[in-house]
PDB file of C-alpha atoms in Angstrom:
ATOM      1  CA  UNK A   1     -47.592   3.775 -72.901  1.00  0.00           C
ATOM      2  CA  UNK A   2     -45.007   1.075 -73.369  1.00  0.00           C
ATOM      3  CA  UNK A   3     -43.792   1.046 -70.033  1.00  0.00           C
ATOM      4  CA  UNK A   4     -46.630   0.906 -68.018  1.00  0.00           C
ATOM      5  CA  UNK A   5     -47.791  -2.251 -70.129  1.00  0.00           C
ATOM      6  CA  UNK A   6     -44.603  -3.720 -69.941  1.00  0.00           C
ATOM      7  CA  UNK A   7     -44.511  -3.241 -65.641  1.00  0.00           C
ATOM      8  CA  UNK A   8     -47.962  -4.677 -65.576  1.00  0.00           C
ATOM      9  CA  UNK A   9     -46.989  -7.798 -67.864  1.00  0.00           C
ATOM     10  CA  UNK A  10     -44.201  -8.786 -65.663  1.00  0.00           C
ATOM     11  CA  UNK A  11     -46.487  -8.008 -62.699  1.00  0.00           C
ATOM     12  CA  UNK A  12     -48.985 -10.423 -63.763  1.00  0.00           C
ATOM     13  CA  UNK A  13     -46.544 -13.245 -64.342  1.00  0.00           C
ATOM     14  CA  UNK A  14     -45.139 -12.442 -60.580  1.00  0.00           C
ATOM     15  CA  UNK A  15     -48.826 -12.908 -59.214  1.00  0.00           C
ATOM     16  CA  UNK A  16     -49.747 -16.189 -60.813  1.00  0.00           C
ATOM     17  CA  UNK A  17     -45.931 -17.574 -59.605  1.00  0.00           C
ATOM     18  CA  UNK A  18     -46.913 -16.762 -56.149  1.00  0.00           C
ATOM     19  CA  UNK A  19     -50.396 -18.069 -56.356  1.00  0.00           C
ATOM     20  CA  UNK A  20     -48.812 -21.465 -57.273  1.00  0.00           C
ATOM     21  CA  UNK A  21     -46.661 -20.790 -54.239  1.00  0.00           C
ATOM     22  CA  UNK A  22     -49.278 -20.218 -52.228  1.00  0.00           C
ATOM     23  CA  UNK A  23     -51.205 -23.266 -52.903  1.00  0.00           C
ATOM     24  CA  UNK A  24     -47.912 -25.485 -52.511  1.00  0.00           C
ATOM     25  CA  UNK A  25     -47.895 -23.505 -48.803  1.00  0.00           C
ATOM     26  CA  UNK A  26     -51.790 -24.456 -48.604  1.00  0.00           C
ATOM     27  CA  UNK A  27     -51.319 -27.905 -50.039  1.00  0.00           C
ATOM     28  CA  UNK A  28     -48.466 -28.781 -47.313  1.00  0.00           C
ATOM     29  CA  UNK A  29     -50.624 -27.193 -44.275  1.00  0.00           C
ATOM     30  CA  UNK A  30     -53.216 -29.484 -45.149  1.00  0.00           C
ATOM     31  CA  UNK A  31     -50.613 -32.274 -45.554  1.00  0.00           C
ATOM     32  CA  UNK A  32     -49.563 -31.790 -42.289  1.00  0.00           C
ATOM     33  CA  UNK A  33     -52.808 -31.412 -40.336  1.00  0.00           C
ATOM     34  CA  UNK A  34     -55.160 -34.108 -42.037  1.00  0.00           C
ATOM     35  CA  UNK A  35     -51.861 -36.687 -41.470  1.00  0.00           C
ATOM     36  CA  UNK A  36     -51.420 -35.289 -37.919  1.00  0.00           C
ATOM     37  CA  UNK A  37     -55.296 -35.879 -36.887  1.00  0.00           C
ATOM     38  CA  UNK A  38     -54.611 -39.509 -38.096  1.00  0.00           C
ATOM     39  CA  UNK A  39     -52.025 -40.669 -36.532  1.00  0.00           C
ATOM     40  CA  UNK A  40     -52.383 -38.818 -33.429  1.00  0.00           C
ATOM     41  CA  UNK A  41     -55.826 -40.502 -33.228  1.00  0.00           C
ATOM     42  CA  UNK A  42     -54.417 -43.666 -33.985  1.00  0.00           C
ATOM     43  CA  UNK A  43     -51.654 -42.951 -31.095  1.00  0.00           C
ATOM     44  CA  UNK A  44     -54.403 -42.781 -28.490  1.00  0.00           C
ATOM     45  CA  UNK A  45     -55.715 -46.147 -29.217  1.00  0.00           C
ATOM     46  CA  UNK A  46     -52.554 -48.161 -29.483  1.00  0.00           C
ATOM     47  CA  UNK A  47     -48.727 -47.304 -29.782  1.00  0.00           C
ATOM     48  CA  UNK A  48     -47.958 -50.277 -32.100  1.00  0.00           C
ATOM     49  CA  UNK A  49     -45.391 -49.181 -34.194  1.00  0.00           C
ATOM     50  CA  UNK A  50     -46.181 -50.725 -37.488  1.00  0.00           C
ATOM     51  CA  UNK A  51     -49.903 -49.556 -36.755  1.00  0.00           C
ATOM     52  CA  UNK A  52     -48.954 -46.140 -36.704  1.00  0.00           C
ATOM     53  CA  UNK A  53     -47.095 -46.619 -40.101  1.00  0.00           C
ATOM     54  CA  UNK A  54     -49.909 -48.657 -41.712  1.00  0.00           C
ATOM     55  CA  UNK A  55     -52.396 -45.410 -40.636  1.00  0.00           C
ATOM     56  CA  UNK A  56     -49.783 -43.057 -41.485  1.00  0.00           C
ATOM     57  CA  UNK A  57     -48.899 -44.228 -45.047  1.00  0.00           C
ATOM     58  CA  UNK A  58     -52.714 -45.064 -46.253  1.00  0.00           C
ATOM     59  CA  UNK A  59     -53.643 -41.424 -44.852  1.00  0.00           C
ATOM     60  CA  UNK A  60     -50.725 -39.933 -47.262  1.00  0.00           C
ATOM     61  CA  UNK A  61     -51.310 -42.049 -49.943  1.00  0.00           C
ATOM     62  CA  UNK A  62     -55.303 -41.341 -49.576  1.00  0.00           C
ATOM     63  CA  UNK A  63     -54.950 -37.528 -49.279  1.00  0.00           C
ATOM     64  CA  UNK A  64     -52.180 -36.809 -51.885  1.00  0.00           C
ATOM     65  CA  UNK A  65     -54.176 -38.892 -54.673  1.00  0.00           C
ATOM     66  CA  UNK A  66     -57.159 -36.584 -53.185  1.00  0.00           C
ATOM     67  CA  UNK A  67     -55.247 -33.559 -53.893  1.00  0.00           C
ATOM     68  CA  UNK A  68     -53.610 -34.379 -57.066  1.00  0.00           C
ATOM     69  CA  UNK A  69     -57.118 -35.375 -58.838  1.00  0.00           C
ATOM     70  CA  UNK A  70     -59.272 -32.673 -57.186  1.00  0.00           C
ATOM     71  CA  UNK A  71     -56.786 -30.416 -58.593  1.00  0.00           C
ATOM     72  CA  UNK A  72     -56.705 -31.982 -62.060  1.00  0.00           C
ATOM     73  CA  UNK A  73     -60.625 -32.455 -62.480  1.00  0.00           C
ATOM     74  CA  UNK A  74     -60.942 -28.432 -61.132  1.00  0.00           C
ATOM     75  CA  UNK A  75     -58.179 -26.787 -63.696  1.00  0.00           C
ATOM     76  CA  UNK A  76     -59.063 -29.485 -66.285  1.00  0.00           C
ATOM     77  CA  UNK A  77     -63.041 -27.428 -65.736  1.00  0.00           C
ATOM     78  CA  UNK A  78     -61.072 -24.438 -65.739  1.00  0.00           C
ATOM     79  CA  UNK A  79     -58.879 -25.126 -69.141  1.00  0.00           C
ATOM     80  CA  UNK A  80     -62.383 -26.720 -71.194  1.00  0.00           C
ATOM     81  CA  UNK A  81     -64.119 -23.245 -70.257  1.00  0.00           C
ATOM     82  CA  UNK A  82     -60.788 -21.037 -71.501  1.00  0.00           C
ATOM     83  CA  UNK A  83     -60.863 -23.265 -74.347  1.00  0.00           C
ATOM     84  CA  UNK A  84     -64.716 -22.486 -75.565  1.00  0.00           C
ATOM     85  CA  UNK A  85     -64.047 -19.044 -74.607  1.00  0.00           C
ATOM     86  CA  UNK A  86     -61.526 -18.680 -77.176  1.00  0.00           C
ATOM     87  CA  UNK A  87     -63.002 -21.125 -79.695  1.00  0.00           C
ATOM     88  CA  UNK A  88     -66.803 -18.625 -79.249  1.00  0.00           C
ATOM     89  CA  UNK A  89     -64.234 -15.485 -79.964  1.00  0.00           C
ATOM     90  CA  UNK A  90     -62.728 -17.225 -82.721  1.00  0.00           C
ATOM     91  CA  UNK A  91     -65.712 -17.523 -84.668  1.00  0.00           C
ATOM     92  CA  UNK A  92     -67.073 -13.974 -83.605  1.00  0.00           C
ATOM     93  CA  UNK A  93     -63.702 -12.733 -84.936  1.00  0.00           C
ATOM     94  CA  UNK A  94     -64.584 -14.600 -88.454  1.00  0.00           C
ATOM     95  CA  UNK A  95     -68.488 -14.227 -88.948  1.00  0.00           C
ATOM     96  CA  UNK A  96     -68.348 -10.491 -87.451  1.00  0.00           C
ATOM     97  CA  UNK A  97     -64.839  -8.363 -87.217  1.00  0.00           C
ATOM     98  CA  UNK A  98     -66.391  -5.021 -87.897  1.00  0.00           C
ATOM     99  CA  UNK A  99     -68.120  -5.423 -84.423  1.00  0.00           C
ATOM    100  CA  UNK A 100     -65.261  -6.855 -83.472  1.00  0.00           C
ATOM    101  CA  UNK A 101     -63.325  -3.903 -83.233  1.00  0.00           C
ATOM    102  CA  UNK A 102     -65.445  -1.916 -82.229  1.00  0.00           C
ATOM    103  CA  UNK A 103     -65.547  -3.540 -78.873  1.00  0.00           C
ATOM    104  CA  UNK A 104     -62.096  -3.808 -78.778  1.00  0.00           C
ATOM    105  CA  UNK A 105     -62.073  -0.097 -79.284  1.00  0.00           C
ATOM    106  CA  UNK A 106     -64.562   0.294 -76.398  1.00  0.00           C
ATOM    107  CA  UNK A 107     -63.061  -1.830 -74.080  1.00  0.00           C
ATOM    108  CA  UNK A 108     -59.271   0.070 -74.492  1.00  0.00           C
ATOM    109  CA  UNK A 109     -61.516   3.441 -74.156  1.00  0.00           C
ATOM    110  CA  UNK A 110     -62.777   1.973 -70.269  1.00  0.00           C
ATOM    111  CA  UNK A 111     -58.818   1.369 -69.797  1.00  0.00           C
ATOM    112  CA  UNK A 112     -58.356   5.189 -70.215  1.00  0.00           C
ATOM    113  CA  UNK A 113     -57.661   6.001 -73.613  1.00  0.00           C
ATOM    114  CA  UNK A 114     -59.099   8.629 -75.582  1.00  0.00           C
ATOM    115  CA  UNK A 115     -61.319   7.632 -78.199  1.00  0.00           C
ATOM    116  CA  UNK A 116     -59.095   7.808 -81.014  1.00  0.00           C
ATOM    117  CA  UNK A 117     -56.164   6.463 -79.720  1.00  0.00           C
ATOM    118  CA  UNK A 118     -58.143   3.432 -78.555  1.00  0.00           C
ATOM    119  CA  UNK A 119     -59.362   3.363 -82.198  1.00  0.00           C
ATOM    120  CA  UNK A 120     -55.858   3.047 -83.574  1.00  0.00           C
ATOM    121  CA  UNK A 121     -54.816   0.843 -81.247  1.00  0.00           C
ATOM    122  CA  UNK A 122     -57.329  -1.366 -81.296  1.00  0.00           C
ATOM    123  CA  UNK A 123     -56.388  -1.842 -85.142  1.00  0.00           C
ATOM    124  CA  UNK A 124     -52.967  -1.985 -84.749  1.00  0.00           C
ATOM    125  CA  UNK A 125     -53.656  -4.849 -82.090  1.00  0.00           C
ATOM    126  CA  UNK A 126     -56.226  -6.388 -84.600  1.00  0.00           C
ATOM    127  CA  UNK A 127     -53.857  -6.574 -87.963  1.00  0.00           C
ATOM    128  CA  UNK A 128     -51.163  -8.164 -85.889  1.00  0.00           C
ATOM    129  CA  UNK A 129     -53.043 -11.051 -83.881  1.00  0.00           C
ATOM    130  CA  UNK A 130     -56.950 -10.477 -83.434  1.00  0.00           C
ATOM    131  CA  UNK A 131     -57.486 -13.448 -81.114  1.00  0.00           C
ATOM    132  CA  UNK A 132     -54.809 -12.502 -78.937  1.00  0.00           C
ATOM    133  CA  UNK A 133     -56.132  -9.152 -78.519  1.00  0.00           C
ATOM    134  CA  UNK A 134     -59.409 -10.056 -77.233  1.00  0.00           C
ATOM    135  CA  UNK A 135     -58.234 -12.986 -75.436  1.00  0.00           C
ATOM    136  CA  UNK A 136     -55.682 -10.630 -73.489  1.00  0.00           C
ATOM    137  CA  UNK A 137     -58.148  -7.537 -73.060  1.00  0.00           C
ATOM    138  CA  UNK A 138     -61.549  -8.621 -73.007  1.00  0.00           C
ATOM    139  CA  UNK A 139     -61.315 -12.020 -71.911  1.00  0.00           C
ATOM    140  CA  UNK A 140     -58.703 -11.533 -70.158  1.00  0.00           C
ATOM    141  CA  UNK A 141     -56.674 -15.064 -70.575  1.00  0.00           C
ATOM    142  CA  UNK A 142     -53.673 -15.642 -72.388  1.00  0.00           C
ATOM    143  CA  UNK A 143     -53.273 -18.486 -75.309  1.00  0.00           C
ATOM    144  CA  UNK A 144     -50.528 -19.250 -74.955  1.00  0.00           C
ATOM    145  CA  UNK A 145     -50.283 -19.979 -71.414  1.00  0.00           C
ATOM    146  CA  UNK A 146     -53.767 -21.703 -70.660  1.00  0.00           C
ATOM    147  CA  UNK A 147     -53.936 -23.159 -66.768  1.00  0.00           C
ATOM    148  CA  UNK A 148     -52.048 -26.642 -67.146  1.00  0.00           C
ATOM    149  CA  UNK A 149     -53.776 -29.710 -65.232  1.00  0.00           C
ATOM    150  CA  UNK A 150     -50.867 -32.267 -64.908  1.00  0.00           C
ATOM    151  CA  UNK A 151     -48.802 -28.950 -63.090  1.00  0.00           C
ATOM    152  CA  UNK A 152     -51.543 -28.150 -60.837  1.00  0.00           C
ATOM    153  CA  UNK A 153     -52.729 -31.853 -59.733  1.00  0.00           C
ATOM    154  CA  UNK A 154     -48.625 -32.771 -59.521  1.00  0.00           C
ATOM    155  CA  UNK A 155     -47.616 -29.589 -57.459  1.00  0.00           C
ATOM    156  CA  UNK A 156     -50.885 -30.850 -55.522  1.00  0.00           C
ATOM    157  CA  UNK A 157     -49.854 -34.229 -54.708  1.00  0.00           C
ATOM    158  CA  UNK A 158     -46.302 -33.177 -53.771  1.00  0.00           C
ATOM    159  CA  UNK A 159     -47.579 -30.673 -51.471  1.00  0.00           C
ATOM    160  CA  UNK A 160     -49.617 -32.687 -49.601  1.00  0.00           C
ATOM    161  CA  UNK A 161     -47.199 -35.378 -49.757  1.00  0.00           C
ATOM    162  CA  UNK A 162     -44.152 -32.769 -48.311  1.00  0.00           C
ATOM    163  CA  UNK A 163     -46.342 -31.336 -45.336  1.00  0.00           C
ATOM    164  CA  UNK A 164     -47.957 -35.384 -44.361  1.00  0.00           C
ATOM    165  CA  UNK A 165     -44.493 -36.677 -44.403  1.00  0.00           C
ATOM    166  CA  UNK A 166     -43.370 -34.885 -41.250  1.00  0.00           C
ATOM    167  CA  UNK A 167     -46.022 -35.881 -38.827  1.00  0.00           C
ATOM    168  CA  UNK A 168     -45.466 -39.448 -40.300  1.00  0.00           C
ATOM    169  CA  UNK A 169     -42.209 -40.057 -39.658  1.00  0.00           C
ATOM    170  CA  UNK A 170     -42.400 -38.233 -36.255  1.00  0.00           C
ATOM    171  CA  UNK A 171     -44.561 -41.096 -34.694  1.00  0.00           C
ATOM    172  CA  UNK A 172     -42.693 -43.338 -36.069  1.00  0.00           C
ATOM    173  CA  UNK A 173     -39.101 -42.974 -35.426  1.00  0.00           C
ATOM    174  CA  UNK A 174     -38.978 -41.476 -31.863  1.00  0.00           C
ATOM    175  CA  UNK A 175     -38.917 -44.173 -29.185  1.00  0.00           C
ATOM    176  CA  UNK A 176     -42.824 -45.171 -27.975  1.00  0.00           C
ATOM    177  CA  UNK A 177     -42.618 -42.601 -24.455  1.00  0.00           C
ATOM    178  CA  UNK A 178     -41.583 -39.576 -26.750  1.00  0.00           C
ATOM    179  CA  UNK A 179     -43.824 -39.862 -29.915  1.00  0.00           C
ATOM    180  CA  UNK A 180     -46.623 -37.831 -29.127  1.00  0.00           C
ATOM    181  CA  UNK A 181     -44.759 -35.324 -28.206  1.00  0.00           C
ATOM    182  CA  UNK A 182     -42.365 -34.907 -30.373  1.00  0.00           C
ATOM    183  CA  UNK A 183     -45.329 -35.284 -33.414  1.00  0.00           C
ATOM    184  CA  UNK A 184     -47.423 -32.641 -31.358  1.00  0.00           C
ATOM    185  CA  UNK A 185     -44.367 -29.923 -30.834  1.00  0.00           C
ATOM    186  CA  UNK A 186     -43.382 -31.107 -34.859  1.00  0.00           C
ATOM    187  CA  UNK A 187     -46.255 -30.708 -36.413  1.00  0.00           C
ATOM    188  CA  UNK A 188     -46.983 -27.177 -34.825  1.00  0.00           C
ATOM    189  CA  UNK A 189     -43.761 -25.792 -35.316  1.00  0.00           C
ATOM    190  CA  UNK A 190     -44.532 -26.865 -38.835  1.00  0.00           C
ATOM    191  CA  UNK A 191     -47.664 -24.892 -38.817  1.00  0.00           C
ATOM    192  CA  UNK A 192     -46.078 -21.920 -37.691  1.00  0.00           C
ATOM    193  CA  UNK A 193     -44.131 -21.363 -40.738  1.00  0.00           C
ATOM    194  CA  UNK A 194     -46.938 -22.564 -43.202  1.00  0.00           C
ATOM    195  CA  UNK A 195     -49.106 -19.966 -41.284  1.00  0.00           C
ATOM    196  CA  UNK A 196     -46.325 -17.044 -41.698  1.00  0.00           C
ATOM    197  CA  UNK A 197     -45.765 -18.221 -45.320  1.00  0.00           C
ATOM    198  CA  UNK A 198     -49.159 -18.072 -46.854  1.00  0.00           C
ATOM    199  CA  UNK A 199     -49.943 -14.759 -44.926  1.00  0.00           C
ATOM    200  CA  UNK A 200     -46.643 -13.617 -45.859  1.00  0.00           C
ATOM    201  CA  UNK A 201     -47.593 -14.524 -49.368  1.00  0.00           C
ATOM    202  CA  UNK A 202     -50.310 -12.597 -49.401  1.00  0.00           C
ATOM    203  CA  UNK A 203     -49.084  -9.505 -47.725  1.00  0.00           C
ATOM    204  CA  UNK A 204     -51.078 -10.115 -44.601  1.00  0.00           C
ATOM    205  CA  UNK A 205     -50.381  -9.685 -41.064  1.00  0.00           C
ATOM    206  CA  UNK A 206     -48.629 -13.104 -39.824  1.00  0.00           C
ATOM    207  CA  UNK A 207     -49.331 -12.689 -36.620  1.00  0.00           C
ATOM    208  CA  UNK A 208     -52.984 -14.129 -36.378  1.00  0.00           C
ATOM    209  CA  UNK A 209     -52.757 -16.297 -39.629  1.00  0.00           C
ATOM    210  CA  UNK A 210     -49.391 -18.465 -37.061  1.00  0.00           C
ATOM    211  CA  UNK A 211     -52.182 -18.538 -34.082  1.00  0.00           C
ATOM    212  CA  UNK A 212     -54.975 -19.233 -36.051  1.00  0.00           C
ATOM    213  CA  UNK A 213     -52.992 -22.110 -38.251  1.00  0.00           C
ATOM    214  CA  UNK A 214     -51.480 -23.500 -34.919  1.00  0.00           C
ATOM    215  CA  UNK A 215     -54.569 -23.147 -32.980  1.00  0.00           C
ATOM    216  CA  UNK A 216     -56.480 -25.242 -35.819  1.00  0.00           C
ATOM    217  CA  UNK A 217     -53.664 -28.102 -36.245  1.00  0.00           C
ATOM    218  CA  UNK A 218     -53.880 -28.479 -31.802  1.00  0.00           C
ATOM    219  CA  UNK A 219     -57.753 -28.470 -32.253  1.00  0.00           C
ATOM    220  CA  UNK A 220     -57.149 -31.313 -34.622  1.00  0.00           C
ATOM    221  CA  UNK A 221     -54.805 -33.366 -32.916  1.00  0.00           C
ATOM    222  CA  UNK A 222     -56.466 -32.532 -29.091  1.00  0.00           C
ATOM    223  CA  UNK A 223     -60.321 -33.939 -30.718  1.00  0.00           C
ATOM    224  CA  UNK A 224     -58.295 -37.185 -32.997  1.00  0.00           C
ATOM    225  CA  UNK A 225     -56.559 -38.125 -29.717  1.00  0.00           C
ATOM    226  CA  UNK A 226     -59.280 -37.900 -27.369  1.00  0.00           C
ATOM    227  CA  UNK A 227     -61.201 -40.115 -29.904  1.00  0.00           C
ATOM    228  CA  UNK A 228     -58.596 -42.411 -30.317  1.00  0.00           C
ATOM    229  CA  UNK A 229     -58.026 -42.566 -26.287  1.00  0.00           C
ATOM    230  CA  UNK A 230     -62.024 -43.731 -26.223  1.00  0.00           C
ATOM    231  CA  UNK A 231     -62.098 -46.035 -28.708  1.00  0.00           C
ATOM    232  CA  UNK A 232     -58.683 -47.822 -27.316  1.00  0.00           C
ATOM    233  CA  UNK A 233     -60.207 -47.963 -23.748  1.00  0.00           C
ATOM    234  CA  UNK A 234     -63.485 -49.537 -24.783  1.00  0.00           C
ATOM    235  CA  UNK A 235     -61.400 -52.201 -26.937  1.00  0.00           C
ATOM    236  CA  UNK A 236     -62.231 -51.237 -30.136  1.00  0.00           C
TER     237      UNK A 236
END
């Protein structure tokens, strides 16, 4: 029984790892596209170089704070609802233990033990750390590793912040007649590999998640630029 439990442990910590990778992958894509649109759009209304910088810069600064406390406010919801959960089976464990166990007992039985061993290990599990029992099996979170929301709303903010910086500095620094260009062949050679990573990541085919990602970030740029091209030839 040991090993089975231990195989799954370490398999749980390698899933929440690459779920954190995952979102960094997500967090960069969306970096990359939202800063694209911008300046891209900005690029068909003027090619002032400290214009494109100004846009650039506020859209990075705008979307990473975004990120960082949309991610914060969402695993701060997450933690305060872990939290109660823990605190309610804290108090069940005091005011009823008898019942307790019993659905501890029950709940090891719908893993696949018999009967009695579930009975006997649902004590054992009990005398050595009650809470932790039921948090693990029946509620399925771990205290001492509750979802942290400074980690999440940082990795956030230096996702988006990775992934925005390239199509930033790729209007930018080229010289005025190679810009767009370069930005446009950048940025979707950029969402190639965020496309292959997060499908990678989550054992999918690449294939279509690299057309679809690059097909999205040209849809982007193609509907920003054309706006852009408008606004700058009516003299907005």
């Amino acid at each position: 029984m040991t090993e089975p439990t231990h195989g799954e442990a370490h398999g749980g910590a390698l899933g929440e790892r690459l779920n954190w990778l995952r979102a960094a992958v997500l967090g960069a894509n969306d970096g990359i596209v939202s800063t694209a649109g911008l300046v891209v759009g900005v690029a068909g209304a003027t090619d002032d170089r400290s214009v494109l910088l100004t846009a650039g810069l506020a859209g990075l600064l705008a979307g990473s704070m975004s990120m960082g406390a949309g991610e914060y406010v969402s695993v701060s919801t997450q933690r305060d609802s872990e939290m109660a959960a823990l605190a309610l089976e804290t108090r069940e464990l005091r005011e009823q233990p008898d019942a307790e166990l019993e659905e501890l007992t029950d709940l090891l039985e719908e893993r696949g033990l018999s009967r009695d061993v579930a009975r006997e290990a649902a004590v054992q599990l009990t005398e050595r750390d009650a809470l932790r029992a039921h948090a693990r099996v029946e509620l399925g979170i771990d205290p001492d590793e509750l979802t942290n929301p400074w980690h999440a709303a940082w990795a956030s903010f230096l996702a988006f912040t990775a992934g925005a910086l390239l199509p930033l500095l790729a209007i930018v620094l080229p010289p005025a007649g190679w810009r767009l260009l370069v930005t446009v062949g950048s940025v979707l050679v950029a969402l190639a590999f965020t496309g292959w990573s997060s499908a990678r990541l989550g054992a999918a085919e690449p294939g279509r998640a690299v057309v679809r990602n690059m097909g999205g970030g040209a849809v982007a740029m193609g509907v920003t630029y054309a706006a852009g091209s408008l606004l700058g030839a009516a003299g907005v």
